Coordinates of C-alpha atoms in Angstrom, one line a residue:
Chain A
X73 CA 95.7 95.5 113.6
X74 CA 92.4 95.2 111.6
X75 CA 92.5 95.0 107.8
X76 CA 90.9 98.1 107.4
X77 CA 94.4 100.0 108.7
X78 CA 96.6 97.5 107.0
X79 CA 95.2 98.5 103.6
X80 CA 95.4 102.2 104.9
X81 CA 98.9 101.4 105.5
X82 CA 100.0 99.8 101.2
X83 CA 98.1 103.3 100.6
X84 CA 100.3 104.3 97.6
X85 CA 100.6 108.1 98.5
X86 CA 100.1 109.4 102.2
X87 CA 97.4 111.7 102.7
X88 CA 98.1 115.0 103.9
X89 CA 97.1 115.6 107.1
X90 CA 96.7 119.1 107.9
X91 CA 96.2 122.1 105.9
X92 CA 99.6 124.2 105.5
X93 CA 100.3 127.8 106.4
X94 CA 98.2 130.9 105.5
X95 CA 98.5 132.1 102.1
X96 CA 100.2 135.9 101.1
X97 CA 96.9 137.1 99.7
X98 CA 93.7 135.5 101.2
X99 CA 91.8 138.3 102.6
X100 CA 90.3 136.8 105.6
X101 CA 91.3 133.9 107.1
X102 CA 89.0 130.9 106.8
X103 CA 87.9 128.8 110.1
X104 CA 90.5 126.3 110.1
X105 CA 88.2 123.8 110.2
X106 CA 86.7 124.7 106.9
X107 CA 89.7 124.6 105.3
X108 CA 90.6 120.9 106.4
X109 CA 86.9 119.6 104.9
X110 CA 87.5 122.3 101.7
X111 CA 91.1 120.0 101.7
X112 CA 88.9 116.8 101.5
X113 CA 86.9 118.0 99.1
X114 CA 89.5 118.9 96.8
X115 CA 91.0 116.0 96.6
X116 CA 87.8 114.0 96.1
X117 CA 86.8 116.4 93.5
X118 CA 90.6 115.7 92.0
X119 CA 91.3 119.4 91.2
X120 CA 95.1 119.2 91.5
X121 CA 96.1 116.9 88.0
X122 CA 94.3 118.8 85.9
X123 CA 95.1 122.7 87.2
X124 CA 98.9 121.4 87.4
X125 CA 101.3 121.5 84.6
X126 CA 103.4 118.5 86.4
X127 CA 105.2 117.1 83.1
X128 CA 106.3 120.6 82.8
X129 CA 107.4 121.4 86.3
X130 CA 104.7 123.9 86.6
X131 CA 103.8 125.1 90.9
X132 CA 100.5 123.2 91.6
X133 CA 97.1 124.9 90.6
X134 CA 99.1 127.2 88.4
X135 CA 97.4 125.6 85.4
X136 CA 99.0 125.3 82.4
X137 CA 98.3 121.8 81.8
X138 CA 97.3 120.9 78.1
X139 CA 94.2 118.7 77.7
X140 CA 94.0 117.1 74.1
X141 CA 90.3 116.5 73.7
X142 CA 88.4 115.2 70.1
X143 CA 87.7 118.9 69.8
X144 CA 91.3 120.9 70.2
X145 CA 93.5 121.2 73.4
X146 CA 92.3 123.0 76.2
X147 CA 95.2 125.1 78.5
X148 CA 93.5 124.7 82.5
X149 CA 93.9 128.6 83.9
X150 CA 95.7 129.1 86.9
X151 CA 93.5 128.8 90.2
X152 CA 95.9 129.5 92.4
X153 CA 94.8 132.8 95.1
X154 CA 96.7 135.3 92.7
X155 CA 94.8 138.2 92.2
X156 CA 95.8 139.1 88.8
X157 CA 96.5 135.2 87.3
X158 CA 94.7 132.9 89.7
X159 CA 90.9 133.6 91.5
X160 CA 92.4 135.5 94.4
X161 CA 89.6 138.6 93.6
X162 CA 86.8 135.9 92.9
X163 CA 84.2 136.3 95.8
X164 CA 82.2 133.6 97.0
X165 CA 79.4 134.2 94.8
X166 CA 81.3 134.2 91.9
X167 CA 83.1 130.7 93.3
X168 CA 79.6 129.3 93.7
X169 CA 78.5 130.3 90.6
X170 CA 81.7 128.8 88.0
X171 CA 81.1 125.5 89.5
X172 CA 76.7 126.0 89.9
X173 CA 76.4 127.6 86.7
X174 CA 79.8 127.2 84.6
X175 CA 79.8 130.9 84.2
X176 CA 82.5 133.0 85.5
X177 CA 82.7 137.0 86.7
X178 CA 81.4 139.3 84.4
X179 CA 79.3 136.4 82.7
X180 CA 81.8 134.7 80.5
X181 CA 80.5 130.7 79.6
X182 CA 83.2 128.2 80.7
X183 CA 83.8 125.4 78.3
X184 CA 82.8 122.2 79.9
X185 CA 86.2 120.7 79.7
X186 CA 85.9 122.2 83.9
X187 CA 83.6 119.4 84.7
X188 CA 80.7 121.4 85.9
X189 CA 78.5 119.3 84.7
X190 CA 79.1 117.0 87.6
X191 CA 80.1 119.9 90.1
X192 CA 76.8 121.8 89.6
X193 CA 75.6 118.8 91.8
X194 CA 78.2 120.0 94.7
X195 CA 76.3 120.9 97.8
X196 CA 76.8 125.0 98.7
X197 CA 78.5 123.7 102.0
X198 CA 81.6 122.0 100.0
X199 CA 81.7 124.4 97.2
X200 CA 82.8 127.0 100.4
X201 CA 85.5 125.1 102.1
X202 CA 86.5 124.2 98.7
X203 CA 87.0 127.9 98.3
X204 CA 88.4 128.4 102.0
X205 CA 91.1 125.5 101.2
X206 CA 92.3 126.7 97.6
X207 CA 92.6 130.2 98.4
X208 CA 95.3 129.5 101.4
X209 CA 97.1 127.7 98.8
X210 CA 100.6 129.5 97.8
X211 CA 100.0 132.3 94.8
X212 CA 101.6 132.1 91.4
X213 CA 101.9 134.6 89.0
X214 CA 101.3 132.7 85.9
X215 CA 99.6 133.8 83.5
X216 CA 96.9 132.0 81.7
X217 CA 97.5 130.6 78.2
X218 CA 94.9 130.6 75.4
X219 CA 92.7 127.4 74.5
X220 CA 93.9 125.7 70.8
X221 CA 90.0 124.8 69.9
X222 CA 88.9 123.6 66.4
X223 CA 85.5 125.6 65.3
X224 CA 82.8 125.7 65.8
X225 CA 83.7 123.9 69.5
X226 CA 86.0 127.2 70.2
X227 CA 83.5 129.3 69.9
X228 CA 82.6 130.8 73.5
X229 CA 78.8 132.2 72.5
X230 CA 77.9 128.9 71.4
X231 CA 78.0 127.5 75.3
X232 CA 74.7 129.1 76.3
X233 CA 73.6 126.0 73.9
X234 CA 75.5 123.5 75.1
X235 CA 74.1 124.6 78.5
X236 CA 70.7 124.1 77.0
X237 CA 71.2 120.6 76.4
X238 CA 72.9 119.1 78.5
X239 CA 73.0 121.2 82.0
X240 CA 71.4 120.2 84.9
X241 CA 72.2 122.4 87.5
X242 CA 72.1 121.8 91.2
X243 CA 72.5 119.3 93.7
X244 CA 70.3 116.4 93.8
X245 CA 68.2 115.9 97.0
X246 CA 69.3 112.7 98.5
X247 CA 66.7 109.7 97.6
X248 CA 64.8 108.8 100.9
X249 CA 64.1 105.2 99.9
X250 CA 67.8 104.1 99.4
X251 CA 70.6 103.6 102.6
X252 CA 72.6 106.7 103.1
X253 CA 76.1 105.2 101.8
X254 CA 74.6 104.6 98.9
X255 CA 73.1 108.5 98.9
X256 CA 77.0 108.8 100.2
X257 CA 78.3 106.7 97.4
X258 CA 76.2 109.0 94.3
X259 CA 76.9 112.1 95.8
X260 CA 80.8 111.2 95.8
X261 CA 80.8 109.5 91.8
X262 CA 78.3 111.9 90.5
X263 CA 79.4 115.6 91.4
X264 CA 83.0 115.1 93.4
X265 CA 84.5 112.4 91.8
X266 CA 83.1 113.2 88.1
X267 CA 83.7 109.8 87.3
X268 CA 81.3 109.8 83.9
X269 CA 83.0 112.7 82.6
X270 CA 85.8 110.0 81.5
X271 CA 83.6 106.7 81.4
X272 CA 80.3 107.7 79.8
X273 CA 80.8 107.9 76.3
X274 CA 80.2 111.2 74.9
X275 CA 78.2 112.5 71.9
X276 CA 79.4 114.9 68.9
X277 CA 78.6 118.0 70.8
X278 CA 80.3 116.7 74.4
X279 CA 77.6 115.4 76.0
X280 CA 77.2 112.8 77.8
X281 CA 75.2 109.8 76.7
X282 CA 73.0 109.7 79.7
X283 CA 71.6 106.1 78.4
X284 CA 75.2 104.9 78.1
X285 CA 75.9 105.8 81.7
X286 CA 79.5 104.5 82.4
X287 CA 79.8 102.3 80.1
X288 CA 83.1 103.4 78.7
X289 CA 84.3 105.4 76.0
X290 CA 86.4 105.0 72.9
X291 CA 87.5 108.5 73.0
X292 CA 88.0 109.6 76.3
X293 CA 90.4 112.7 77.2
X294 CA 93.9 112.2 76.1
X295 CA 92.3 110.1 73.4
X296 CA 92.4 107.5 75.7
X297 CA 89.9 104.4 75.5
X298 CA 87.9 104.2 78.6
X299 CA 86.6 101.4 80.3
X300 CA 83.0 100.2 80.8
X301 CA 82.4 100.4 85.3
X302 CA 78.9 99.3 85.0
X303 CA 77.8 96.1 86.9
X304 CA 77.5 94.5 83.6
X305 CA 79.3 90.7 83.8
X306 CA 81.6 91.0 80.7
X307 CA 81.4 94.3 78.9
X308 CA 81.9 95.8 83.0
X309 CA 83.1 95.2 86.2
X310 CA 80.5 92.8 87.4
X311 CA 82.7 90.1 88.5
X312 CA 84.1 92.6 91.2
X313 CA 83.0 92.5 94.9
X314 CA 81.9 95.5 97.3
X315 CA 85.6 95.0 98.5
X316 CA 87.6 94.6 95.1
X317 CA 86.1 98.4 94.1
X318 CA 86.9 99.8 97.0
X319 CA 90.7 97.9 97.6
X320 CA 91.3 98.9 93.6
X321 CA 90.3 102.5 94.6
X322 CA 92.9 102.5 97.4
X323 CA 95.5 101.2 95.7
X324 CA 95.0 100.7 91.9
X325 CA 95.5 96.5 92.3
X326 CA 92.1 94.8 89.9
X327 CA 90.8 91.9 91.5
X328 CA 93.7 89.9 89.0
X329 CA 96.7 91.3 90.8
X330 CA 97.1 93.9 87.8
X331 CA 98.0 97.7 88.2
X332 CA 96.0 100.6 86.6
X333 CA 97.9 102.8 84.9
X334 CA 96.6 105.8 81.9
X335 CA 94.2 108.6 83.4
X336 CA 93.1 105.8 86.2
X337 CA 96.3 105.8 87.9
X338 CA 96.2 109.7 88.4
X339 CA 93.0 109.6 89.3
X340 CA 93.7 107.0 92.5
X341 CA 96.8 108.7 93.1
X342 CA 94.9 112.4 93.2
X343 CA 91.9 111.3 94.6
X344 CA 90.3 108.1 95.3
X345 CA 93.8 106.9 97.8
X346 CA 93.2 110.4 99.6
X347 CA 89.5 109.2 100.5
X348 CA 88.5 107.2 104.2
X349 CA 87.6 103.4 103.3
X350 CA 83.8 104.3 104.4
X351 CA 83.8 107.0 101.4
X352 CA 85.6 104.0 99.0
X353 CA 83.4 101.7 100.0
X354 CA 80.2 104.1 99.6
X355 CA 81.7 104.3 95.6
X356 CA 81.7 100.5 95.5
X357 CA 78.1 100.4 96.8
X358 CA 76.7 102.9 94.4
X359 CA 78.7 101.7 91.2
X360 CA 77.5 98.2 92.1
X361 CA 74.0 99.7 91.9
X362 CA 73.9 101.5 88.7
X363 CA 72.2 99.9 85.7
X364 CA 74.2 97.1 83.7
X365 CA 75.3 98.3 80.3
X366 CA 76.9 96.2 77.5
Chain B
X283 CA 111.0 74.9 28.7
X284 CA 112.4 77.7 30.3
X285 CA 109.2 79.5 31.4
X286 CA 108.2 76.7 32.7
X287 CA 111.7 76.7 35.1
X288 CA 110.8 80.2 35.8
X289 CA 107.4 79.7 37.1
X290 CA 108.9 77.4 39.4
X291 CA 111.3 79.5 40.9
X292 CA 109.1 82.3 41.1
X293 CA 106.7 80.0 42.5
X294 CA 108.7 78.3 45.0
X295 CA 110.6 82.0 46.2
X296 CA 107.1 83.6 46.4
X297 CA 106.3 80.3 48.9
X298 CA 109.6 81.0 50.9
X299 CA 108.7 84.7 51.0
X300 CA 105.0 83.5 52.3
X301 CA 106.9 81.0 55.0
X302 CA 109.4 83.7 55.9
X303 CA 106.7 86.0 56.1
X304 CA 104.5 83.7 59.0
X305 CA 107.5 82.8 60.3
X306 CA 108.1 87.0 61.6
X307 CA 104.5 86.9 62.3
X308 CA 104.4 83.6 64.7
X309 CA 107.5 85.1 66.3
X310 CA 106.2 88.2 67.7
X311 CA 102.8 86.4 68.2
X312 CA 104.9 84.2 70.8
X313 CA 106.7 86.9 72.6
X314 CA 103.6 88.3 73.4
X315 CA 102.5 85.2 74.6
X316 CA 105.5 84.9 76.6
X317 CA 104.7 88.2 78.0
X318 CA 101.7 88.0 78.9
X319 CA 102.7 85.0 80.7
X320 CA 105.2 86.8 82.7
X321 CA 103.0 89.9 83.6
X322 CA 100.1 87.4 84.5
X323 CA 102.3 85.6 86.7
X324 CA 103.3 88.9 88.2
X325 CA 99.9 89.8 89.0
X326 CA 99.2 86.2 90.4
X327 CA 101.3 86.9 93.1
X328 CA 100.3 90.7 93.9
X329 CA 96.4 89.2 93.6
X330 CA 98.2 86.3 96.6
X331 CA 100.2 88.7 98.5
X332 CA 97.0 91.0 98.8
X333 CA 95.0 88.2 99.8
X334 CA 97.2 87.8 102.9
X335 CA 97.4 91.2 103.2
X336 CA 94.0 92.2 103.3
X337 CA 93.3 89.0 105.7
X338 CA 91.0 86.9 102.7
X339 CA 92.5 83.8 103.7
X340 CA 96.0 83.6 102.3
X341 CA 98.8 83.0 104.2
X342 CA 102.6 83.9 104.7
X343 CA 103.8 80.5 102.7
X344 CA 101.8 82.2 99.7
X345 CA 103.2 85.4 100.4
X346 CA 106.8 83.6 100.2
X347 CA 106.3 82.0 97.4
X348 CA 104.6 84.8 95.3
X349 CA 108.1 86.9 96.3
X350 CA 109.8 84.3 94.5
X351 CA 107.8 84.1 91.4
X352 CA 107.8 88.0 91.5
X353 CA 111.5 87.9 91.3
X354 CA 111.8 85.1 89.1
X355 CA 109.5 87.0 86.5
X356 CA 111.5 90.3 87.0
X357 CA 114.9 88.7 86.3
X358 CA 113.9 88.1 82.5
X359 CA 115.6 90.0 79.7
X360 CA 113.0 93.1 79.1
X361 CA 114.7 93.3 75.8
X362 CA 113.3 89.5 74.7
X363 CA 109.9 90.3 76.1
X364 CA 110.1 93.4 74.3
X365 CA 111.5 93.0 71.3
X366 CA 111.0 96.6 68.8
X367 CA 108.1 97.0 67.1
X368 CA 106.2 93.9 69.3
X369 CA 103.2 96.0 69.5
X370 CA 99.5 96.2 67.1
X371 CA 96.5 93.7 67.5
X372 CA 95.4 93.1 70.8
X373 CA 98.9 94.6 72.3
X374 CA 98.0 97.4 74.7
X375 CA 102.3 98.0 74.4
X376 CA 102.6 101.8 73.4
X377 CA 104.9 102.7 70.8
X378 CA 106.6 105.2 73.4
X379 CA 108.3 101.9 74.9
X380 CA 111.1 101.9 71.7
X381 CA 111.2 105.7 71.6
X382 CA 111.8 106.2 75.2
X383 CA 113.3 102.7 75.5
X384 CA 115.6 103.8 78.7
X385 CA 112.9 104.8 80.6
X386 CA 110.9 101.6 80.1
X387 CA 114.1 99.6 80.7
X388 CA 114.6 101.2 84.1
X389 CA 111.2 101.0 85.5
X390 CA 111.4 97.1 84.7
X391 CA 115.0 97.4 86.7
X392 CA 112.9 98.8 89.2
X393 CA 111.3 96.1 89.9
X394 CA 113.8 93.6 91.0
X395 CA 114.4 95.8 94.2
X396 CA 111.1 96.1 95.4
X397 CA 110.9 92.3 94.7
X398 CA 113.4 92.0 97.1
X399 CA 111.7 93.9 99.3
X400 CA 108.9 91.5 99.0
X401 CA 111.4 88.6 100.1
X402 CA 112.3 90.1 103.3
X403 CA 108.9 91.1 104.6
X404 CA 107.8 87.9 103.7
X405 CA 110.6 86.4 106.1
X406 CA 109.9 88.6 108.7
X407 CA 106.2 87.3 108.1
X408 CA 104.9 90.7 109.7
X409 CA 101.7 91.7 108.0
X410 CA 102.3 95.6 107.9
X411 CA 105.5 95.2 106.5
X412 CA 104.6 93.0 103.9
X413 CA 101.9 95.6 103.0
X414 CA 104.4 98.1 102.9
X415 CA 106.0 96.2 100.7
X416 CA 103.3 95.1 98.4
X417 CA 102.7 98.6 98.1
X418 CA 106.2 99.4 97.3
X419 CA 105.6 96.9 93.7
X420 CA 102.4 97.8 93.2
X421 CA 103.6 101.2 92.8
X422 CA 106.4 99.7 90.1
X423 CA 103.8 98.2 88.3
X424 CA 101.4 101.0 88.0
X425 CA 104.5 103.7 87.3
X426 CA 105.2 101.4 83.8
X427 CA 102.0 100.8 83.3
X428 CA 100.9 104.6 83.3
X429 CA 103.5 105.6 80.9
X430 CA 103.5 102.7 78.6
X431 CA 100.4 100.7 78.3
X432 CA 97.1 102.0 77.1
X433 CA 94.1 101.5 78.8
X434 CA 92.0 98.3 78.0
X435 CA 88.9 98.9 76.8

């Protein structure tokens, strides 16, 4: 037994292997074989924590789930394939588009608490069998409930701005003159696995701090403080091998024998356990790569 | 004459008051000493047992003998370690612990069993059930640690 399976085997929460049964609504029926990379990419973009009202027993996707953020709580909508309360009418386009664009049908700005600002950078291909997976997910009938925003951050027409400034949409091309885990490796922190949209700091408006890139946050969501993941030696996680990323990934165990716990310890639950070690270790590589901040 | 008797007293109780005063502060500055000691023993012997686990050189004897500190550390009062109110400085403790004190208290129960279940792998000295195992604390540790320690920054 090599020590790749053995750490496989302390994973924390077993990954689902196949996609369940058809859902009541789905028009067509997606290839099955879209739907099982559409499950992967799910769970590396982490979609579930945040679209689930666990604490309150809420079904999974229904939404619900209150986000306490320095600028009000948002209330995540319900993305389950119900036509009247979840996406189930959304087409393709207007899929693509939320996640490209942060706008949804009939042209209404989504507030950036949905971390499109990472997911503009999915590829087309996932954004689909994203879309093929979710909408063979079970339908529930909740409705959505109403964002509790302070102003001028409430304020819907003001996004278009916000956009402005800090929205980069697309995918980036992959960089020819680097190794392709490590293409692997940005492609899986910067647009699925959103990491900076919890450990960049952010400015007044909710930016990003592009020149602070991971380097932690005081005020993270929840109000949570956020640590620095840069390669720095003190302020980050320099000391960490290739292997200590990608094992704390798996399993939430630091390289000192201690066990993450806040918004990490969803996150690895959701998201990071669910992953192969090639795409852990691909993280590792990349974060190991990414300029040192103190 | 008699101010002069006063000063004194007020004096020397203002200097008891000072003492007594220290004296609260060194306390809970030693539990969280003490604490910190325990959990860093704790996560000594996950950072051994994963060694062996993972194949970076340790070996079964460590394994063994991390089980025991692990259930050693988890047999201590949670009450001493956490006395109320032993929270502010550098303390990542959340004040949720004494509000939701029966929760906290279980989860540390918790541990003792999976401990155990450390002991017997260990015996068996099979590496997959010892990572079964190690993932069975691990997951004791991070459940606690969620709910009632904020993140380090």
């Amino acid at each position: 037994m090599g020590h790749r399976s053995l750490i496989l085997a302390i994973t924390l929460v077993p990954v689902a292997l196949a996609a369940s049964g058809p859902s009541a609504v789905a028009a067509e029926t997606p290839p099955a074989d879209a739907v099982r990379r559409g499950e992967y990419v799910f769970n590396a973009a982490g979609c579930l924590g945040c679209h689930t009202d666990e604490k309150g027993g809420g079904a999974p996707l229904a939404g619900g789930r209150g986000l306490a953020t320095p600028f009000g709580t948002f209330h995540t909508p319900n993305i389950t394939p119900d036509p009247t309360h979840g996406i189930g009418r959304w087409t393709e386009a207007q899929f693509v588009k939320a996640f490209r664009e942060g706008e949804g049908p009939g042209g209404t700005h989504l507030f950036p608490a949905f971390p499109y600002a990472s997911y503009t950078r999915m590829t087309d291909a996932d954004l689909k069998d994203l879309r093929a997976y979710l909408m063979t997910r079970p339908a529930s009938a909740q409705a959505n409930r109403p964002h509790d925003l302070d102003p001028p951050f409430g304020w819907r027409f003001l996004l278009p701005v916000w956009k402005a400034l800090y929205l980069d949409e697309g995918p980036l091309p992959d960089d020819p003159s680097k190794p392709a885990e490590w293409n692997r490796g940005r492609y899986l922190v910067e647009a699925l696995g959103h990491c900076g949209e919890c450990h960049t700091p952010r400015d007044w408006m909710g930016g990003m701090d592009q020149d602070r890139r991971f380097a932690g946050s005081s005020e993270g969501p929840e109000g949570d403080k956020i640590p620095n993941i840069t390669p720095e030696p003190k302020a980050g996680i320099g000391g960490w091998s290739v292997g200590d990323i990608a094992s704390f990934l798996e399993i939430g165990m630091t390289p000192d024998g201690d066990f993450v716990g806040s918004g990490m310890g969803e996150v690895i639950r959701n998201s990071t356990s669910k992953l192969t070690p090639e795409d852990r270790r691909a993280i590792a590589v990349y974060l190991k790569s990414v300029p040192a901040v103190k | 004459m008699a101010s002069r008797k006063f000063l004194t007293i007020t004096a020397a109780s203002t200097l008891l008051a000072c003492l007594a005063c220290t004296a609260v502060a060194q306390d809970k500055e030693s539990v969280m000493k003490m604490r910190e000691q325990t959990m860093k023993t704790m996560g000594g012997a996950m950072q051994a047992t994963g060694k062996f686990v993972k194949n970076e050189g340790g070996t079964v004897d460590d394994v063994k003998a991390a089980a025991a500190r692990l259930t050693e550390a988890a047999s201590k009062d949670i009450a001493s370690l956490f006395p109320a109110g032993s929270t502010g400085g550098e303390s990542r403790a959340k004040p949720e612990i004494w509000t939701s004190w029966d929760v906290f208290a279980k989860q540390w129960a918790d541990l003792k069993p999976a401990a155990a279940k450390l002991t017997e792998a260990a015996a068996s000295g099979d590496r997959q059930q010892i990572a079964a195992a190690m993932g069975g604390v691990g997951k004791a540790c991070g459940t606690c640690h969620d709910q009632f320690r904020a993140p380090k920054q």
